[in-house]
Amino acid sequence: MATADDFHEAVPLADLEESGRKLTSVDGVPIALFHHEGEVRAVNNCCPHMGFPLVEGTVDDGILTCHWHHARFELSCGDTFDPWADDVQTYPVEVRDGTVYVNPNPVRELPPEEHWTDRLETGLEENLRLVVAKSTIGLLDAGVDYREPAARTLEFGTQYRDAGWGRGLTVLGCMANVIDDLEERDRKRALYTGVRYVANDCAGETPNFDQPSLSTDDVGFDRLKTWFRDCVELRDADGAERCLRTAVESGRSEAELAELVFSAATDHPYLSTGHVLDFANTAFETLDHVGAEHTADALASLVEPLVTADRSDEQSAWRQPVDLVALLEDVYGGDVTETSGLEELANEGDGESWSPPADFQATLLGDDPEAIVDALADAVRAGATTEELAAAVAHAAATRVAQFGTGNEFGDWDTVHHTFTYANAVQGATRRTDAIELYRAVFDAAISVYLDRFLNTPPARVPEPGEDTGRDPDTIREELLETFDTDGEVNRAGRLVGEFFDCGGDPAALKRTLGHGLLREDADFHTLQNVEAAFRRFDLVEERPDGGENVDLERRRRIPLIGTARYMAAHFPTRREAEQTFSIATRLGRGERIHE
């Protein structure tokens, strides 16, 4: 029976003294009672680690030990000795007339959002996957906007990885970009994926120590840009960071900061197989989610990847058998770091309106690098903006993925993937700044598309629009998910996406299906990137459907999703270890008995 002061009758004290422990349910709450060292203690019977019944544990010297994974808890307060476990809930007890009473609803020390924020910190610091899963689920269940844990994770990732922006923070940004396209439960998976990647990326790494901004704010933008590029060119990380932080502290606009970063990221073609510019674009996109107050640390973390990057103009593939770098230098103005030639072309096209010629995509996907460079130069001369050209090249790069021949080596999937995500990032960059340097990024991406040509020999068949089978689109989506359960269903996955479009399926539903298929797997860095880029490419086609009078809109909008479905099918299924952890965390949150 309940008393007026919220204490409920539990068990006779004599019975508890005799047995040392009792399990009871008070107001629906499973409570383990212990009589230890003359005191009565009450804790939630479910071990906070994985739900094992604590009443079956061992109490010694004031410590309760769970027998499943040996998590230890201080019995009087419930605090854990082991960071990978959580603190167990304790309950106030009173002994009245030989009977033990328990209050099953004590005032919590912390509200759920604060508790799970603390646990998120622990999960990041200790790289504890289950803690990360429980905290991300707990935060979203408590109504916390995903942007808050994403911001904290960004702070952690920039502070505790001296190597700077890497795969972990990129995955975090990619997951933030797709989160609105997902079902509710998959949004939790997406946040969990981003956080665990950052935690893993920072594990065992040297922490970062910031360089301060320069004391003066009386430096013109052009001079600051020159200093920054010179420092990056000389691989001087400290000097580059001070310049960049000075730009942020002096209140430079987002467009100016983007120009600063992307100019240095394109002073050499296709840095580190495109990762450097892709990282930079993702950093800006992540700031769109978490807020401008994180700008300085986020952008400063890009310096290390910039100054340590591999430069493609030093790679043999860009020099032999055709000197592709020389072709680019002729257009740029005599050197890969120049823009004077591009400025002349852009000045010729000033005020003009460009529409892609009918054979423009065929040229980009062709085997003549001089024709590709000439076509791009003619486009600039005709008034093509950086964004218009970037969109065209990104479509060509997406086509390479969609037409990837499965007779190639498996690792070659990443070759076409790198070009695709780089080209996608280039267009993202052009939407932030109209800096002339981004024409270089467009040319570089087009040359990378050219270098990938043999991976489309012969090209895989891309389903053309108009092959309506009359099937239910929902049935097609279910079948698409099934292809990810079997090795080698690459071409079938592509056909199903094409069929889905032909049968009038809702693209939003297709994206939810692809997102679910992605997040239930142990998807690697590149696969997560690939799906996010495909979603972005689809969205940009939808946003600007004109694309010029010679563009086949229906084919353009389906190519990215066909390509990413094929890429996913090539890399799935996996062991789904991360999904197992997520499932355990979800079941624990619902109070289920994992051990049963």
Coordinates of C-alpha atoms in Angstrom, one line a residue:
M1 CA 0.0 0.0 0.0
A2 CA 1.1 3.6 -0.7
T3 CA 1.6 6.1 2.1
A4 CA 1.0 9.8 1.9
D5 CA 4.7 10.6 1.7
D6 CA 5.3 8.5 -1.5
F7 CA 6.9 5.5 0.4
H8 CA 5.5 2.1 -0.5
E9 CA 5.5 -1.0 1.6
A10 CA 8.1 -3.4 0.2
V11 CA 9.2 -6.4 2.4
P12 CA 9.4 -7.4 6.1
L13 CA 12.7 -6.4 7.5
A14 CA 13.2 -9.8 9.1
D15 CA 12.9 -11.6 5.7
L16 CA 15.4 -9.2 4.2
E17 CA 17.9 -9.7 7.1
E18 CA 17.6 -13.4 6.7
S19 CA 18.2 -13.6 3.0
G20 CA 20.4 -10.6 2.5
R21 CA 18.5 -9.6 -0.6
K22 CA 15.0 -9.5 -2.0
L23 CA 13.5 -8.6 -5.3
T24 CA 10.3 -6.7 -5.3
S25 CA 8.2 -4.5 -7.6
V26 CA 7.1 -1.2 -6.2
D27 CA 4.6 0.8 -8.2
G28 CA 5.8 -1.1 -11.3
V29 CA 9.5 -0.5 -10.7
P30 CA 11.7 -3.6 -10.3
I31 CA 13.8 -3.0 -7.1
A32 CA 16.6 -5.0 -5.6
L33 CA 16.8 -4.7 -1.8
F34 CA 19.9 -5.5 0.0
H35 CA 20.7 -5.8 3.8
H36 CA 24.4 -5.1 4.0
E37 CA 26.5 -4.0 7.0
G38 CA 23.4 -3.3 9.0
E39 CA 21.9 -1.0 6.4
V40 CA 19.1 -1.4 3.9
R41 CA 19.8 -0.3 0.4
A42 CA 17.6 -0.3 -2.7
V43 CA 18.6 -0.1 -6.3
N44 CA 16.9 -0.7 -9.7
N45 CA 17.2 -4.3 -10.4
C46 CA 18.2 -3.8 -14.0
C47 CA 22.0 -3.4 -14.4
P48 CA 22.3 -0.1 -16.4
H49 CA 25.0 -1.7 -18.6
M50 CA 22.9 -4.4 -20.2
G51 CA 20.0 -5.1 -17.9
F52 CA 21.1 -8.2 -16.0
P53 CA 19.2 -8.6 -12.6
L54 CA 21.4 -7.0 -10.0
V55 CA 19.6 -9.0 -7.2
E56 CA 21.7 -11.9 -8.5
G57 CA 24.9 -9.9 -8.1
T58 CA 27.4 -10.0 -5.2
V59 CA 27.7 -7.4 -2.5
D60 CA 31.0 -7.0 -0.7
D61 CA 32.7 -4.2 1.2
G62 CA 29.9 -1.8 0.1
I63 CA 30.3 -2.7 -3.6
L64 CA 27.6 -4.3 -5.7
T65 CA 29.0 -6.3 -8.6
C66 CA 26.9 -7.5 -11.5
H67 CA 27.7 -11.1 -12.5
W68 CA 27.2 -10.6 -16.3
H69 CA 30.0 -8.2 -17.2
H70 CA 31.3 -7.4 -13.7
A71 CA 30.2 -3.8 -13.6
R72 CA 30.6 -2.5 -10.0
F73 CA 28.5 0.0 -8.2
E74 CA 28.8 1.8 -4.9
L75 CA 25.8 0.4 -3.1
S76 CA 24.6 3.5 -1.2
C77 CA 24.7 6.0 -4.1
G78 CA 24.6 3.8 -7.2
D79 CA 27.7 5.4 -8.8
T80 CA 29.6 3.0 -11.0
F81 CA 33.3 2.3 -10.8
D82 CA 33.4 1.4 -14.5
P83 CA 32.9 4.1 -17.1
W84 CA 31.5 1.6 -19.6
A85 CA 28.5 1.0 -17.3
D86 CA 26.1 3.7 -16.2
D87 CA 25.2 4.7 -12.6
V88 CA 22.4 2.6 -11.2
Q89 CA 19.3 4.3 -9.8
T90 CA 19.0 4.1 -6.0
Y91 CA 15.8 4.6 -4.0
P92 CA 15.2 6.1 -0.5
V93 CA 14.2 3.5 2.1
E94 CA 12.7 3.6 5.6
V95 CA 12.1 1.0 8.1
R96 CA 8.8 1.3 10.0
D97 CA 7.5 -1.1 12.5
G98 CA 9.6 -4.0 11.1
T99 CA 8.7 -3.3 7.5
V100 CA 10.9 -1.8 4.7
Y101 CA 9.3 1.0 2.8
V102 CA 10.7 2.3 -0.5
N103 CA 10.1 5.5 -2.5
P104 CA 10.1 4.3 -6.2
N105 CA 9.9 7.8 -7.6
P106 CA 12.7 9.9 -6.0
V107 CA 13.7 13.3 -7.3
R108 CA 16.3 12.8 -9.9
E109 CA 19.7 14.5 -9.4
L110 CA 19.8 15.4 -13.1
P111 CA 17.0 15.7 -15.7
P112 CA 17.3 13.2 -18.5
E113 CA 18.9 15.6 -21.0
E114 CA 21.7 16.5 -18.6
H115 CA 22.3 12.9 -17.6
W116 CA 22.6 11.7 -21.2
T117 CA 24.8 14.7 -22.1
D118 CA 27.2 13.6 -19.3
R119 CA 27.1 10.1 -20.6
L120 CA 27.7 11.3 -24.1
E121 CA 30.9 13.0 -22.8
T122 CA 32.0 9.7 -21.3
G123 CA 31.2 7.7 -24.4
L124 CA 33.3 10.1 -26.5
E125 CA 36.2 10.2 -24.0
E126 CA 36.4 6.5 -23.5
N127 CA 35.3 5.4 -27.0
L128 CA 32.5 3.3 -25.6
R129 CA 30.1 2.3 -28.3
L130 CA 27.2 1.1 -26.1
V131 CA 27.4 4.3 -24.0
V132 CA 27.3 6.4 -27.2
A133 CA 24.3 4.4 -28.4
K134 CA 22.4 4.8 -25.1
S135 CA 23.2 8.5 -24.8
T136 CA 22.3 9.4 -28.3
I137 CA 19.0 7.5 -28.0
G138 CA 18.4 9.0 -24.6
L139 CA 19.0 12.5 -25.8
L140 CA 16.6 12.3 -28.7
D141 CA 14.0 10.5 -26.6
A142 CA 14.2 13.4 -24.1
G143 CA 13.3 15.8 -26.9
V144 CA 16.8 17.2 -27.4
D145 CA 17.5 18.6 -30.9
Y146 CA 20.1 16.5 -32.7
R147 CA 22.1 19.7 -33.3
E148 CA 23.0 19.9 -29.6
P149 CA 24.8 16.5 -29.3
A150 CA 26.2 17.1 -32.8
A151 CA 27.7 20.4 -31.6
R152 CA 29.2 18.8 -28.6
T153 CA 30.7 16.0 -30.7
L154 CA 32.2 18.6 -33.1
E155 CA 33.8 20.3 -30.1
F156 CA 35.2 17.0 -28.9
G157 CA 36.5 16.0 -32.4
T158 CA 38.3 19.3 -33.0
Q159 CA 39.8 19.3 -29.5
Y160 CA 41.0 15.8 -29.1
R161 CA 42.6 15.0 -32.5
D162 CA 45.7 16.9 -33.4
A163 CA 45.6 15.4 -36.9
G164 CA 42.6 17.7 -37.5
W165 CA 39.5 17.1 -39.5
G166 CA 39.2 13.5 -40.5
R167 CA 36.8 10.7 -41.2
G168 CA 35.0 10.9 -37.9
L169 CA 33.9 14.6 -38.2
T170 CA 33.1 14.0 -41.9
V171 CA 30.7 11.2 -41.0
L172 CA 29.2 13.4 -38.3
G173 CA 28.5 16.1 -40.9
C174 CA 27.2 13.6 -43.5
M175 CA 24.8 12.2 -40.9
A176 CA 23.6 15.7 -40.0
N177 CA 23.0 16.4 -43.7
V178 CA 20.7 13.3 -44.2
I179 CA 19.0 13.2 -40.9
D180 CA 15.8 14.9 -42.2
D181 CA 15.5 12.4 -45.0
L182 CA 15.3 9.5 -42.5
E183 CA 12.6 7.7 -40.5
E184 CA 12.5 8.7 -36.8
R185 CA 14.3 5.6 -35.5
D186 CA 17.0 5.9 -38.2
R187 CA 17.6 9.5 -37.1
K188 CA 18.8 8.0 -33.9
R189 CA 21.0 5.6 -35.8
A190 CA 22.4 8.4 -37.8
L191 CA 23.4 10.5 -34.7
Y192 CA 24.8 7.3 -33.1
T193 CA 26.8 6.6 -36.3
G194 CA 28.3 10.1 -36.4
V195 CA 29.2 10.2 -32.7
R196 CA 30.8 6.7 -32.6
Y197 CA 32.9 7.6 -35.7
V198 CA 34.2 10.7 -34.0
A199 CA 34.9 8.8 -30.7
N200 CA 36.8 6.1 -32.6
D201 CA 38.7 8.6 -34.7
C202 CA 39.9 10.4 -31.5
A203 CA 40.7 7.3 -29.5
G204 CA 44.4 7.3 -28.5
E205 CA 45.1 10.4 -30.5
T206 CA 47.2 13.4 -29.4
P207 CA 44.9 16.3 -28.3
N208 CA 45.0 19.6 -30.3
F209 CA 46.4 22.8 -28.9
D210 CA 45.1 25.9 -30.6
Q211 CA 47.3 28.5 -32.2
P212 CA 46.0 32.0 -31.3
S213 CA 44.9 34.6 -33.8
L214 CA 47.2 37.4 -34.7
S215 CA 46.8 40.4 -32.3
T216 CA 45.9 42.8 -35.2
D217 CA 42.7 43.0 -37.0
D218 CA 44.1 45.6 -39.4
V219 CA 44.9 43.2 -42.2
G220 CA 43.1 43.4 -45.5
F221 CA 41.4 40.3 -46.8
D222 CA 43.6 39.9 -49.9
R223 CA 46.8 40.0 -47.8
L224 CA 45.4 37.5 -45.3
K225 CA 44.4 35.2 -48.1
T226 CA 47.9 35.4 -49.6
W227 CA 49.5 34.7 -46.2
F228 CA 47.2 31.7 -45.6
R229 CA 47.9 30.2 -49.1
D230 CA 51.6 30.8 -48.7
C231 CA 51.7 29.0 -45.3
V232 CA 49.7 26.1 -46.7
E233 CA 52.0 25.9 -49.7
L234 CA 55.1 25.7 -47.4
R235 CA 53.2 23.2 -45.1
D236 CA 53.4 25.6 -42.2
A237 CA 50.5 24.5 -40.1
D238 CA 51.1 27.0 -37.2
G239 CA 51.2 30.0 -39.5
A240 CA 48.2 28.9 -41.5
E241 CA 46.1 28.4 -38.4
R242 CA 47.0 31.8 -37.0
C243 CA 45.9 33.4 -40.3
L244 CA 42.7 31.4 -40.4
R245 CA 41.8 32.2 -36.8
T246 CA 42.6 35.9 -37.5
A247 CA 40.1 35.8 -40.4
V248 CA 37.4 34.4 -38.1
E249 CA 38.2 36.7 -35.2
S250 CA 38.1 39.8 -37.4
G251 CA 34.6 39.0 -38.5
R252 CA 35.1 37.9 -42.0
S253 CA 31.9 36.8 -43.7
E254 CA 31.2 33.1 -44.4
A255 CA 31.8 33.8 -48.2
E256 CA 35.2 35.2 -47.4
L257 CA 36.1 32.4 -45.1
A258 CA 35.0 29.9 -47.7
E259 CA 37.2 31.7 -50.3
L260 CA 40.1 31.6 -48.0
V261 CA 39.8 27.8 -47.3
F262 CA 38.8 26.7 -50.8
S263 CA 41.5 28.8 -52.5
A264 CA 44.2 27.0 -50.6
A265 CA 42.4 23.6 -51.1
T266 CA 42.6 24.1 -54.9
D267 CA 46.2 25.4 -55.2
H268 CA 47.1 21.9 -56.1
P269 CA 44.7 19.6 -58.0
Y270 CA 42.7 16.9 -56.2
L271 CA 44.5 17.0 -52.9
S272 CA 44.6 13.6 -51.1
T273 CA 42.3 12.0 -53.7
G274 CA 39.8 14.7 -53.1
H275 CA 39.4 14.3 -49.4
V276 CA 40.8 17.7 -48.4
L277 CA 38.2 19.7 -50.3
D278 CA 35.5 17.3 -49.3
F279 CA 36.5 17.7 -45.7
A280 CA 36.4 21.5 -46.0
N281 CA 33.0 21.5 -47.6
T282 CA 31.6 19.1 -44.9
A283 CA 33.0 21.4 -42.2
F284 CA 31.0 24.3 -43.6
E285 CA 27.9 22.1 -43.9
T286 CA 28.3 20.9 -40.3
L287 CA 28.4 24.5 -39.2
D288 CA 25.1 25.1 -40.9
H289 CA 23.7 22.6 -38.4
V290 CA 25.5 23.4 -35.2
G291 CA 25.9 27.2 -35.4
A292 CA 28.5 29.8 -36.3
E293 CA 30.0 29.9 -32.8
H294 CA 31.9 26.8 -33.7
T295 CA 33.5 28.3 -36.8
A296 CA 37.0 29.0 -35.5
D297 CA 37.7 25.5 -34.2
A298 CA 36.0 23.7 -37.1
L299 CA 37.9 25.6 -39.8
A300 CA 41.2 25.5 -37.9
S301 CA 40.9 21.7 -37.8
L302 CA 41.2 21.8 -41.6
V303 CA 44.7 23.2 -41.6
E304 CA 46.5 19.9 -40.8
P305 CA 44.9 18.0 -43.7
L306 CA 45.7 20.9 -45.9
V307 CA 49.4 21.1 -45.1
T308 CA 50.0 17.4 -45.1
A309 CA 48.0 16.6 -48.3
D310 CA 49.2 14.5 -51.2
R311 CA 49.4 16.7 -54.3
S312 CA 48.1 15.1 -57.5
D313 CA 50.4 17.2 -59.6
E314 CA 53.2 15.2 -58.1
Q315 CA 51.5 11.9 -59.0
S316 CA 52.5 9.9 -62.1
A317 CA 48.9 9.3 -63.2
W318 CA 48.5 13.1 -63.7
R319 CA 51.8 13.3 -65.6
Q320 CA 52.0 10.2 -67.7
P321 CA 51.2 9.2 -70.4
V322 CA 49.5 12.6 -70.9
D323 CA 50.7 15.6 -68.9
L324 CA 47.3 16.5 -67.6
V325 CA 48.8 19.1 -65.2
A326 CA 50.3 21.0 -68.1
L327 CA 46.9 21.1 -69.8
L328 CA 45.5 22.6 -66.6
E329 CA 48.4 25.1 -66.2
D330 CA 47.8 26.4 -69.7
V331 CA 44.2 27.3 -68.7
Y332 CA 44.9 28.5 -65.2
G333 CA 47.7 30.9 -66.2
G334 CA 51.0 29.0 -66.3
D335 CA 50.9 27.3 -62.9
V336 CA 48.5 25.2 -60.9
T337 CA 48.3 27.9 -58.3
E338 CA 47.5 30.6 -60.8
T339 CA 44.0 32.0 -61.8
S340 CA 44.9 34.8 -64.2
G341 CA 44.0 32.6 -67.2
L342 CA 40.6 31.7 -65.7
E343 CA 40.0 35.4 -64.9
E344 CA 40.5 36.3 -68.5
L345 CA 38.0 33.6 -69.6
A346 CA 35.5 34.7 -66.9
N347 CA 35.8 38.3 -68.1
E348 CA 35.0 37.3 -71.6
G349 CA 31.8 35.6 -70.4
D350 CA 30.8 38.4 -68.1
G351 CA 27.0 39.1 -68.6
E352 CA 26.6 36.0 -70.8
S353 CA 24.2 33.1 -70.0
W354 CA 25.5 29.6 -70.6
S355 CA 23.5 26.5 -71.5
P356 CA 25.4 23.1 -71.8
P357 CA 25.8 21.9 -75.4
A358 CA 24.0 18.7 -76.3
D359 CA 27.3 16.8 -76.3
F360 CA 28.7 18.3 -73.1
Q361 CA 28.2 15.2 -70.9
A362 CA 29.5 13.0 -73.7
T363 CA 32.7 15.1 -73.8
L364 CA 33.1 15.0 -70.0
L365 CA 32.8 11.2 -70.1
G366 CA 35.0 10.8 -73.1
D367 CA 38.6 9.8 -73.6
D368 CA 40.1 13.0 -74.9
P369 CA 41.5 15.2 -72.0
E370 CA 42.3 18.1 -74.3
A371 CA 38.6 18.1 -75.5
I372 CA 37.4 18.1 -71.9
V373 CA 39.6 21.0 -70.9
D374 CA 38.7 22.9 -74.0
A375 CA 34.9 22.3 -73.4
L376 CA 35.2 23.7 -69.9
A377 CA 37.2 26.7 -71.0
D378 CA 34.7 27.4 -73.7
A379 CA 31.9 27.2 -71.1
V380 CA 33.6 29.7 -68.9
R381 CA 34.1 32.0 -71.9
A382 CA 30.4 31.6 -72.6
G383 CA 29.4 32.7 -69.1
A384 CA 29.2 29.5 -67.2
T385 CA 29.4 30.0 -63.5
T386 CA 31.4 27.9 -61.2
E387 CA 28.2 26.3 -59.8
E388 CA 26.8 25.5 -63.2
L389 CA 30.0 23.8 -64.3
A390 CA 30.3 22.0 -61.0
A391 CA 26.8 20.6 -61.4
A392 CA 27.6 19.3 -64.8
V393 CA 30.9 17.7 -63.8
A394 CA 29.2 16.2 -60.6
H395 CA 26.6 14.6 -62.9
A396 CA 29.4 13.0 -64.9
A397 CA 31.1 11.8 -61.8
A398 CA 27.8 10.3 -60.6
T399 CA 27.4 8.5 -63.9
R400 CA 30.8 6.9 -63.4
V401 CA 29.5 5.3 -60.2
A402 CA 26.2 4.3 -61.8
Q403 CA 28.1 2.7 -64.8
F404 CA 30.9 1.1 -62.7
G405 CA 31.7 -2.3 -64.3
T406 CA 31.7 -5.1 -61.7
G407 CA 34.5 -6.8 -63.6
N408 CA 36.9 -4.3 -62.0
E409 CA 38.8 -4.9 -58.8
F410 CA 36.7 -4.3 -55.7
G411 CA 38.9 -1.5 -54.5
D412 CA 38.2 0.5 -57.7
W413 CA 34.8 1.3 -56.4
D414 CA 36.6 3.8 -54.2
T415 CA 38.3 5.4 -57.2
V416 CA 35.0 6.4 -58.8
H417 CA 33.6 7.2 -55.3
H418 CA 36.4 9.7 -54.6
T419 CA 35.8 11.6 -57.8
F420 CA 32.1 11.6 -57.1
T421 CA 32.3 12.9 -53.6
Y422 CA 35.0 15.5 -54.6
A423 CA 32.8 16.8 -57.5
N424 CA 29.8 16.9 -55.1
A425 CA 31.9 18.9 -52.6
V426 CA 33.0 21.3 -55.4
Q427 CA 29.4 22.2 -56.2
G428 CA 28.8 22.6 -52.4
A429 CA 31.7 25.0 -52.3
T430 CA 30.5 27.0 -55.2
R431 CA 27.2 27.7 -53.4
R432 CA 29.2 29.5 -50.6
T433 CA 31.5 31.6 -52.6
D434 CA 32.0 32.7 -56.2
A435 CA 35.8 32.7 -55.8
I436 CA 37.6 32.4 -59.1
E437 CA 39.7 29.6 -57.6
L438 CA 36.8 27.2 -57.7
Y439 CA 37.0 27.0 -61.5
R440 CA 40.2 25.1 -60.8
A441 CA 38.3 22.6 -58.6
V442 CA 35.8 22.1 -61.5
F443 CA 38.6 21.4 -64.0
D444 CA 40.4 19.1 -61.5
A445 CA 37.2 17.1 -60.9
A446 CA 36.7 16.8 -64.7
I447 CA 40.2 15.4 -65.1
S448 CA 39.5 12.9 -62.3
V449 CA 36.4 11.8 -64.2
Y450 CA 38.6 11.3 -67.3
L451 CA 41.1 9.3 -65.3
D452 CA 38.3 7.0 -64.2
R453 CA 37.1 6.2 -67.7
F454 CA 38.5 2.6 -67.8
L455 CA 36.3 1.7 -64.8
N456 CA 33.3 2.1 -67.1
T457 CA 34.8 -0.2 -69.7
P458 CA 32.4 -1.7 -70.5
P459 CA 29.8 0.5 -68.8
A460 CA 27.2 -1.1 -66.7
R461 CA 23.7 -0.6 -68.1
V462 CA 21.8 2.3 -66.4
P463 CA 18.1 1.7 -66.6
E464 CA 16.6 4.3 -68.9
P465 CA 13.4 6.2 -68.0
G466 CA 10.2 4.8 -69.3
E467 CA 10.4 1.1 -68.3
D468 CA 7.3 1.0 -66.2
T469 CA 6.5 -2.6 -65.0
G470 CA 3.3 -1.6 -63.2
R471 CA 4.6 -3.0 -59.9
D472 CA 3.8 -1.4 -56.5
P473 CA 6.7 1.0 -55.5
D474 CA 6.6 -0.2 -51.9
T475 CA 7.2 -3.8 -53.1
I476 CA 10.1 -2.6 -55.1
R477 CA 11.6 -0.8 -52.0
E478 CA 11.2 -4.0 -49.9
E479 CA 13.0 -6.0 -52.7
L480 CA 15.8 -3.3 -52.8
L481 CA 16.4 -3.8 -49.1
E482 CA 16.6 -7.6 -49.7
T483 CA 19.4 -7.1 -52.2
F484 CA 21.6 -5.7 -49.5
D485 CA 21.2 -9.0 -47.6
T486 CA 23.0 -10.9 -50.4
D487 CA 26.5 -10.5 -51.8
G488 CA 26.9 -9.3 -55.3
E489 CA 23.4 -7.9 -56.1
V490 CA 24.9 -4.8 -57.6
N491 CA 23.2 -4.6 -60.9
R492 CA 19.9 -5.8 -59.5
A493 CA 20.0 -2.9 -57.0
G494 CA 20.5 -0.4 -59.8
R495 CA 17.6 -1.9 -61.8
L496 CA 15.3 -1.8 -58.9
V497 CA 15.9 1.9 -58.3
G498 CA 15.2 2.6 -62.0
E499 CA 12.1 0.6 -61.8
F500 CA 11.0 2.4 -58.7
F501 CA 11.2 5.8 -60.5
D502 CA 9.4 4.4 -63.6
C503 CA 6.5 3.1 -61.4
G504 CA 5.9 6.5 -59.9
G505 CA 7.5 5.9 -56.5
D506 CA 8.0 8.8 -54.1
P507 CA 11.7 9.7 -54.0
A508 CA 11.4 10.6 -50.3
A509 CA 10.3 7.0 -49.6
L510 CA 13.3 5.7 -51.6
K511 CA 15.7 7.9 -49.7
R512 CA 14.2 6.6 -46.4
T513 CA 14.7 3.0 -47.6
L514 CA 18.3 3.6 -48.7
G515 CA 19.0 5.4 -45.4
H516 CA 17.6 2.5 -43.4
G517 CA 19.7 0.0 -45.5
L518 CA 22.8 2.1 -44.9
L519 CA 22.4 2.6 -41.1
R520 CA 21.6 -1.0 -40.2
E521 CA 25.0 -2.0 -41.6
D522 CA 28.5 -1.5 -40.4
A523 CA 28.9 1.0 -43.3
D524 CA 32.4 2.2 -43.8
F525 CA 33.4 5.8 -44.2
H526 CA 33.2 5.8 -48.0
T527 CA 29.7 4.2 -48.1
L528 CA 28.3 6.7 -45.7
Q529 CA 29.8 9.5 -47.7
N530 CA 28.5 8.1 -51.0
V531 CA 24.9 7.9 -49.8
E532 CA 25.0 11.4 -48.4
A533 CA 26.5 12.8 -51.6
A534 CA 23.9 11.0 -53.7
F535 CA 21.1 12.5 -51.6
R536 CA 22.6 15.9 -52.1
R537 CA 23.0 15.5 -55.8
F538 CA 19.3 14.4 -56.1
D539 CA 18.2 17.4 -54.0
L540 CA 20.2 19.9 -56.1
V541 CA 18.6 18.6 -59.3
E542 CA 15.2 18.9 -57.7
E543 CA 16.1 22.4 -56.5
R544 CA 17.3 23.6 -60.0
P545 CA 15.5 21.4 -62.5
D546 CA 16.2 23.5 -65.5
G547 CA 19.9 22.5 -66.0
G548 CA 19.8 23.8 -69.5
E549 CA 17.5 22.9 -72.4
N550 CA 19.6 20.0 -73.5
V551 CA 19.6 18.2 -70.1
D552 CA 17.6 15.0 -69.7
L553 CA 16.1 15.9 -66.3
E554 CA 14.6 12.5 -65.5
R555 CA 17.8 10.7 -66.2
R556 CA 19.8 13.3 -64.2
R557 CA 17.6 13.0 -61.1
R558 CA 17.8 9.2 -60.9
I559 CA 21.5 8.6 -61.7
P560 CA 22.8 9.5 -58.2
L561 CA 20.4 7.2 -56.4
I562 CA 21.0 4.3 -58.9
G563 CA 24.7 4.8 -58.4
T564 CA 24.6 4.8 -54.6
A565 CA 22.3 1.8 -54.6
R566 CA 24.9 -0.1 -56.6
Y567 CA 27.7 1.1 -54.4
M568 CA 25.8 -0.1 -51.3
A569 CA 25.0 -3.5 -52.8
A570 CA 28.7 -3.9 -53.5
H571 CA 29.6 -3.3 -49.9
F572 CA 26.8 -5.1 -48.1
P573 CA 25.9 -7.1 -46.2
T574 CA 28.2 -6.6 -43.2
R575 CA 28.3 -8.2 -39.7
R576 CA 26.0 -5.5 -38.4
E577 CA 27.9 -5.2 -35.1
A578 CA 27.0 -1.5 -34.7
E579 CA 23.3 -2.4 -35.2
Q580 CA 23.5 -5.0 -32.5
T581 CA 24.8 -2.4 -30.1
F582 CA 22.1 0.0 -31.2
S583 CA 19.4 -2.6 -30.7
I584 CA 20.7 -3.5 -27.2
A585 CA 20.6 0.2 -26.3
T586 CA 17.1 0.6 -27.6
R587 CA 15.8 -2.4 -25.7
L588 CA 17.4 -1.2 -22.5
G589 CA 15.7 2.1 -23.0
R590 CA 12.4 0.3 -23.2
G591 CA 13.2 -1.7 -20.1
E592 CA 13.4 -5.1 -21.9
R593 CA 15.4 -7.9 -20.4
I594 CA 18.4 -8.4 -22.7
H595 CA 19.7 -11.4 -20.9
E596 CA 16.5 -13.3 -21.6

